[in-house]
mmCIF file of N, CA and C in Angstrom:
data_model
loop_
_atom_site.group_PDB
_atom_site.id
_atom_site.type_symbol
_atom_site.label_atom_id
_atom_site.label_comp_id
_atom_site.label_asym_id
_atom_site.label_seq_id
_atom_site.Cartn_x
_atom_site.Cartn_y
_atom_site.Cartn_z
ATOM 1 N N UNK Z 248 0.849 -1.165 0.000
ATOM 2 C CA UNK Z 248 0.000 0.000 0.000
ATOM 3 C C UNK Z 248 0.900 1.236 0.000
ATOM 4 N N UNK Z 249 0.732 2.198 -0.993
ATOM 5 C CA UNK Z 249 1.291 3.511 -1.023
ATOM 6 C C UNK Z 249 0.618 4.506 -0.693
ATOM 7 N N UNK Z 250 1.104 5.829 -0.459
ATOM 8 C CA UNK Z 250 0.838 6.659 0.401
ATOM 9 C C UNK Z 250 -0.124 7.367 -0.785
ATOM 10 N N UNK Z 251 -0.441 7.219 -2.023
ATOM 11 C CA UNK Z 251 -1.742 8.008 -2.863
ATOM 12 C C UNK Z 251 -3.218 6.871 -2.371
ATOM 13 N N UNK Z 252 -2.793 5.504 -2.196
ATOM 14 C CA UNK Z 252 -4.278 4.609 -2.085
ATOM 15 C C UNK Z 252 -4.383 5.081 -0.191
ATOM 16 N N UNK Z 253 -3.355 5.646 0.462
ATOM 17 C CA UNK Z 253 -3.773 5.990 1.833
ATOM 18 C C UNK Z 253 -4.623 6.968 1.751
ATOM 19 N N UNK Z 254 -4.264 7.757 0.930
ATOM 20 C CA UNK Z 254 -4.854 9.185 0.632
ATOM 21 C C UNK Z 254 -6.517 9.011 0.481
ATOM 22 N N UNK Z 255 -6.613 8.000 -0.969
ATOM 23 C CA UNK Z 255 -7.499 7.711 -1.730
ATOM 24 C C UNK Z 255 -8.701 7.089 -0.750
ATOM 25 N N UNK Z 256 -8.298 6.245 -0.109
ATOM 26 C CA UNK Z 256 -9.064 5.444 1.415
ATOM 27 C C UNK Z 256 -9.397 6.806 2.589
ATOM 28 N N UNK Z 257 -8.959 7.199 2.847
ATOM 29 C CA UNK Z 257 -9.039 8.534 3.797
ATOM 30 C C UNK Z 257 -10.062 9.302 3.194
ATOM 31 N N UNK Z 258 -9.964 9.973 1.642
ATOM 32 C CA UNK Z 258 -11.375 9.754 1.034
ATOM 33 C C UNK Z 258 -12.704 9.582 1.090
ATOM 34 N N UNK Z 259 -12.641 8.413 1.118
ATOM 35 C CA UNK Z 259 -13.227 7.519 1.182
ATOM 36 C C UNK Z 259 -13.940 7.380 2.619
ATOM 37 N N UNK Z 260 -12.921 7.450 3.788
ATOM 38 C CA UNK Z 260 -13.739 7.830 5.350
ATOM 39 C C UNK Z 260 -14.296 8.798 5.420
ATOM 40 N N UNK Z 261 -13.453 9.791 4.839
ATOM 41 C CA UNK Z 261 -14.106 11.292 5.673
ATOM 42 C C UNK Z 261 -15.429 11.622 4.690
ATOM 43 N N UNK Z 262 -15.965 11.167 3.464
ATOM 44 C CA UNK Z 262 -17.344 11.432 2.879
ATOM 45 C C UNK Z 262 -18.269 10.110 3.458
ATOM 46 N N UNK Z 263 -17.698 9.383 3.862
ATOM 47 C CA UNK Z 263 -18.687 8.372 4.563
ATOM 48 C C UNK Z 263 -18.878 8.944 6.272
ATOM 49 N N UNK Z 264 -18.318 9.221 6.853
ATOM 50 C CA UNK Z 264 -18.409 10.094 7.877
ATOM 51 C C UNK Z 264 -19.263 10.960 7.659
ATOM 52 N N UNK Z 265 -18.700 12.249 6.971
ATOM 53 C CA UNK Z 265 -20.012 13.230 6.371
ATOM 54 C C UNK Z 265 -21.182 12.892 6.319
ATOM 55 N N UNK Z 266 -21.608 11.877 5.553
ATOM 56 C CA UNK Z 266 -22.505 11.592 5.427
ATOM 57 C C UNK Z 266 -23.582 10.805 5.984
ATOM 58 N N UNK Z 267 -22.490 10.229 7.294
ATOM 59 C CA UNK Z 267 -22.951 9.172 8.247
ATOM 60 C C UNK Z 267 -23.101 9.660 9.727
ATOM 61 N N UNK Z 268 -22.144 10.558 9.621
ATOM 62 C CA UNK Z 268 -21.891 10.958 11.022
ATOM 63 C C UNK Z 268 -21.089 10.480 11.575
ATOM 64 N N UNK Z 269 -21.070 10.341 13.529
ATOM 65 C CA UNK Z 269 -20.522 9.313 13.716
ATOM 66 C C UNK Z 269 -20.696 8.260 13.637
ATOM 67 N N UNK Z 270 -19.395 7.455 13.675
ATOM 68 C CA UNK Z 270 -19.191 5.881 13.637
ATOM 69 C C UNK Z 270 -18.371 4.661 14.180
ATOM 70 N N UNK Z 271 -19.087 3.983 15.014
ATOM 71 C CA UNK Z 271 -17.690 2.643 15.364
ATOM 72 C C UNK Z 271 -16.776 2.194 14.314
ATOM 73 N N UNK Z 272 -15.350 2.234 14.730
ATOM 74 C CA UNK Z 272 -14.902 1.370 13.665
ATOM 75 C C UNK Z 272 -15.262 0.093 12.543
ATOM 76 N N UNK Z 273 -16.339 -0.727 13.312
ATOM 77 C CA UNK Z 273 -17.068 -1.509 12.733
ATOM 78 C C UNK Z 273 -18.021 -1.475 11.798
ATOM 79 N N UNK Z 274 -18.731 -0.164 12.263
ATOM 80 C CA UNK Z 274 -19.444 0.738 11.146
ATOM 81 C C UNK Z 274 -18.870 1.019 10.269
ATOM 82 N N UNK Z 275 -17.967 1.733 10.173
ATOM 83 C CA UNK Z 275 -17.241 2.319 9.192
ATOM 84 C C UNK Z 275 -16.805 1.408 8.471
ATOM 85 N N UNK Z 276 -16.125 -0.138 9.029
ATOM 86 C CA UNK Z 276 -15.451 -1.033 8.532
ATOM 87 C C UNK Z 276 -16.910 -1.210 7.498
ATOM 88 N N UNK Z 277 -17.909 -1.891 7.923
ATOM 89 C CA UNK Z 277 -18.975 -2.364 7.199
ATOM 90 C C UNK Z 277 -19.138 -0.847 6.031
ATOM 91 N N UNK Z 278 -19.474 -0.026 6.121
ATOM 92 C CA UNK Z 278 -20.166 0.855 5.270
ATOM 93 C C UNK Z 278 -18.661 1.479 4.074
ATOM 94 N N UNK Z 279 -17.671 1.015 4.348
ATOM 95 C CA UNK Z 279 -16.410 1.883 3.513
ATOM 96 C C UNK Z 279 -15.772 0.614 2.638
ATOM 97 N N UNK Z 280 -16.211 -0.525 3.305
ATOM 98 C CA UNK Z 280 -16.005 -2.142 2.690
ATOM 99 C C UNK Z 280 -13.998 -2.035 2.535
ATOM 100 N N UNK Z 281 -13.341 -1.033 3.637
ATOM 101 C CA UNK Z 281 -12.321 -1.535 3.369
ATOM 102 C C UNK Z 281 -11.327 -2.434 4.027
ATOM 103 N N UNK Z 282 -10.363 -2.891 4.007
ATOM 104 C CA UNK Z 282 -10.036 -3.571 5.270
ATOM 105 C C UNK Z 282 -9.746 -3.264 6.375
ATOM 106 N N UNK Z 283 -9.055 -4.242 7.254
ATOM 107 C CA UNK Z 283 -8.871 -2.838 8.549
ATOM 108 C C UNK Z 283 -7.241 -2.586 8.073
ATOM 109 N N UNK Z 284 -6.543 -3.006 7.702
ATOM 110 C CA UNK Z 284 -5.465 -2.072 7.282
ATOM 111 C C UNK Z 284 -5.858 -0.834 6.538
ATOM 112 N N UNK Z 285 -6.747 -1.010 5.586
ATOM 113 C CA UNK Z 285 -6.460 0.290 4.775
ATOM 114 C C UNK Z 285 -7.483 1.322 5.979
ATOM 115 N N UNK Z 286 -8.601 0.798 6.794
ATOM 116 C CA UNK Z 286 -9.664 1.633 7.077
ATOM 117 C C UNK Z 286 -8.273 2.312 8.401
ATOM 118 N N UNK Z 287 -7.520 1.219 9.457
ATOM 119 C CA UNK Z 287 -6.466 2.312 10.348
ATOM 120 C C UNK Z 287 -5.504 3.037 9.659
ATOM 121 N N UNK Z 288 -5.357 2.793 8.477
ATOM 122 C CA UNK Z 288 -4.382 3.526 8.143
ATOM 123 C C UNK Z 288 -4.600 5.104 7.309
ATOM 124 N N UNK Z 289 -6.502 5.010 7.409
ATOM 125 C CA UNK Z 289 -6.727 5.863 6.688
ATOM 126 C C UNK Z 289 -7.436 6.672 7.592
ATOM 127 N N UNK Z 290 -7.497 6.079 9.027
ATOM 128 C CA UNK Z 290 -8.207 6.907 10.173
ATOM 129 C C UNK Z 290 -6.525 7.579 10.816
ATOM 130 N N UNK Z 291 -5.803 6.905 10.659
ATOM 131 C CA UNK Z 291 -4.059 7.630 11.226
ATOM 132 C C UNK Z 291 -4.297 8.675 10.276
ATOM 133 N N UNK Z 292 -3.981 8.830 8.551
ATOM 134 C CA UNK Z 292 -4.516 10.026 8.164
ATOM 135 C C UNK Z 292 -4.983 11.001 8.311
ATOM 136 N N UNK Z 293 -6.280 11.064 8.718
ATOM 137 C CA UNK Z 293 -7.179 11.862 8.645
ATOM 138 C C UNK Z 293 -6.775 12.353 10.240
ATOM 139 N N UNK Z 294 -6.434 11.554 11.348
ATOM 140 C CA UNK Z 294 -6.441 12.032 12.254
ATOM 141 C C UNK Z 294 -5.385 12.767 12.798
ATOM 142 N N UNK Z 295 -4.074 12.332 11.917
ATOM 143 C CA UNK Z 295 -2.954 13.545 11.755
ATOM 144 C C UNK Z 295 -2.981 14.951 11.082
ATOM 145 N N UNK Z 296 -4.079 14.661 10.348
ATOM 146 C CA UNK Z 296 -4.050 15.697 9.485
ATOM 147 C C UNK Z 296 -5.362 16.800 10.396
ATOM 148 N N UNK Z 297 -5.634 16.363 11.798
ATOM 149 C CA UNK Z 297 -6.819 16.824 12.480
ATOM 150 C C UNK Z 297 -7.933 17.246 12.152
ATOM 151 N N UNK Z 298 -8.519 16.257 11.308
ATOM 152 C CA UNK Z 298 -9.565 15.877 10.395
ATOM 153 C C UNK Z 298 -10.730 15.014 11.240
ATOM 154 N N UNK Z 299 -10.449 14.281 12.237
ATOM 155 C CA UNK Z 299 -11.245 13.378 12.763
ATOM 156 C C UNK Z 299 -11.322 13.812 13.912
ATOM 157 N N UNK Z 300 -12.035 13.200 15.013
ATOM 158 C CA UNK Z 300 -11.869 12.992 16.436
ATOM 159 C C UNK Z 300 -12.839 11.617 17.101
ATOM 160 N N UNK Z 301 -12.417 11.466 18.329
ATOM 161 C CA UNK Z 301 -12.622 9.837 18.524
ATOM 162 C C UNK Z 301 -13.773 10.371 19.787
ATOM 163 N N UNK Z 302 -14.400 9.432 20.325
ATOM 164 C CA UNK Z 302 -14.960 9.501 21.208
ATOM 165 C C UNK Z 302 -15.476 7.647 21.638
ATOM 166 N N UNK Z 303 -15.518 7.765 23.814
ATOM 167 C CA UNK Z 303 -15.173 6.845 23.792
ATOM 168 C C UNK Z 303 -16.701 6.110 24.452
ATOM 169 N N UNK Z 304 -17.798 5.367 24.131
ATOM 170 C CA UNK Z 304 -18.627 5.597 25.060
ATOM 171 C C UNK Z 304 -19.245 3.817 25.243
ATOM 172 N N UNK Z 305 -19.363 3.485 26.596
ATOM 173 C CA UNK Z 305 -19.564 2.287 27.031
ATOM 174 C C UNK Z 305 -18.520 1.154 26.272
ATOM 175 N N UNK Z 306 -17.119 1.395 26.246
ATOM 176 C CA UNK Z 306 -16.161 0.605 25.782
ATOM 177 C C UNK Z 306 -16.560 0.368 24.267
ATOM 178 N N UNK Z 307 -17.165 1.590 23.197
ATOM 179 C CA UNK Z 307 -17.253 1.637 22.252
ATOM 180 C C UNK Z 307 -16.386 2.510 21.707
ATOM 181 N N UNK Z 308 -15.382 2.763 20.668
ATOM 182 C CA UNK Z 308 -14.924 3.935 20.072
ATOM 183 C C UNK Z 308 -15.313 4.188 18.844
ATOM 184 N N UNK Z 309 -16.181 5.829 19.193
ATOM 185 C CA UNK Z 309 -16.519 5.747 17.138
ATOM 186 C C UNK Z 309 -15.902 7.108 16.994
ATOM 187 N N UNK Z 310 -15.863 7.516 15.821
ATOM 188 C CA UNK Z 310 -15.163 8.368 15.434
ATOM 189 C C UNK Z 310 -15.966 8.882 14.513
ATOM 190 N N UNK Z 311 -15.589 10.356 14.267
ATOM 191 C CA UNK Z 311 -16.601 11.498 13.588
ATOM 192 C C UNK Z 311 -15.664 12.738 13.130
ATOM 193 N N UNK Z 312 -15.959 13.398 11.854
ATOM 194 C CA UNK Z 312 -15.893 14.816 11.737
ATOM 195 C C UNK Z 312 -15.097 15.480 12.495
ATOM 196 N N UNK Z 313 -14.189 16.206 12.822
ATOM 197 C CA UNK Z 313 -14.206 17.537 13.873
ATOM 198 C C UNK Z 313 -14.483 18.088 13.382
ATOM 199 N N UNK Z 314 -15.174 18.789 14.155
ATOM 200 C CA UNK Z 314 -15.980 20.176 14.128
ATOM 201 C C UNK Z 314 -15.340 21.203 15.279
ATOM 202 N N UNK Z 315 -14.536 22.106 14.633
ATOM 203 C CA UNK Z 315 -13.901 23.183 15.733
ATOM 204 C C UNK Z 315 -14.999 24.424 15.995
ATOM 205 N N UNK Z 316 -15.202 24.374 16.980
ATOM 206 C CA UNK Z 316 -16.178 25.772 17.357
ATOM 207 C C UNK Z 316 -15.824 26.675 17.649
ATOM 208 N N UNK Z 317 -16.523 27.666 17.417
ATOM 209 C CA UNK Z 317 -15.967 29.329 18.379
ATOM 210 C C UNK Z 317 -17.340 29.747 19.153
ATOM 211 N N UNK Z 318 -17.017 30.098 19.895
ATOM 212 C CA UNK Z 318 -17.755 30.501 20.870
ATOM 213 C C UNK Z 318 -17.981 32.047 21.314
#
């Protein structure tokens, strides 16, 4: 895997996100049909690039959008 199909997969999360909202990894796994290599390697992406954010609830982690606010 090269760093344009990381790109290309990252893609691929963040308009399924958009459009989904949040999501468990499992979700995402199911709805993006990619593997879990390409789906962590494309959530490391997005989440370096501070594109994502995680949240953790009843030993679930899903992940969503950031949305930076001002107040």
């Amino acid at each position: 895997m090269d760093k344009v199909q990381i790109g290309e997969n990252a893609g691929i999360v963040w308009r399924t996100l958009e459009n989904k909202g949040s999501l468990s990894f499992e979700e995402l796994q199911a709805e993006t049909n990619l593997d879990q290599l390409q789906l962590f390697t494309a959530i490391g992406w997005l989440a370096r690039e501070d594109k994502i954010s995680f949240n953790k609830e009843n030993d679930i982690i899903s992940v969503r959008l950031y949305q930076e606010r001002y107040y």
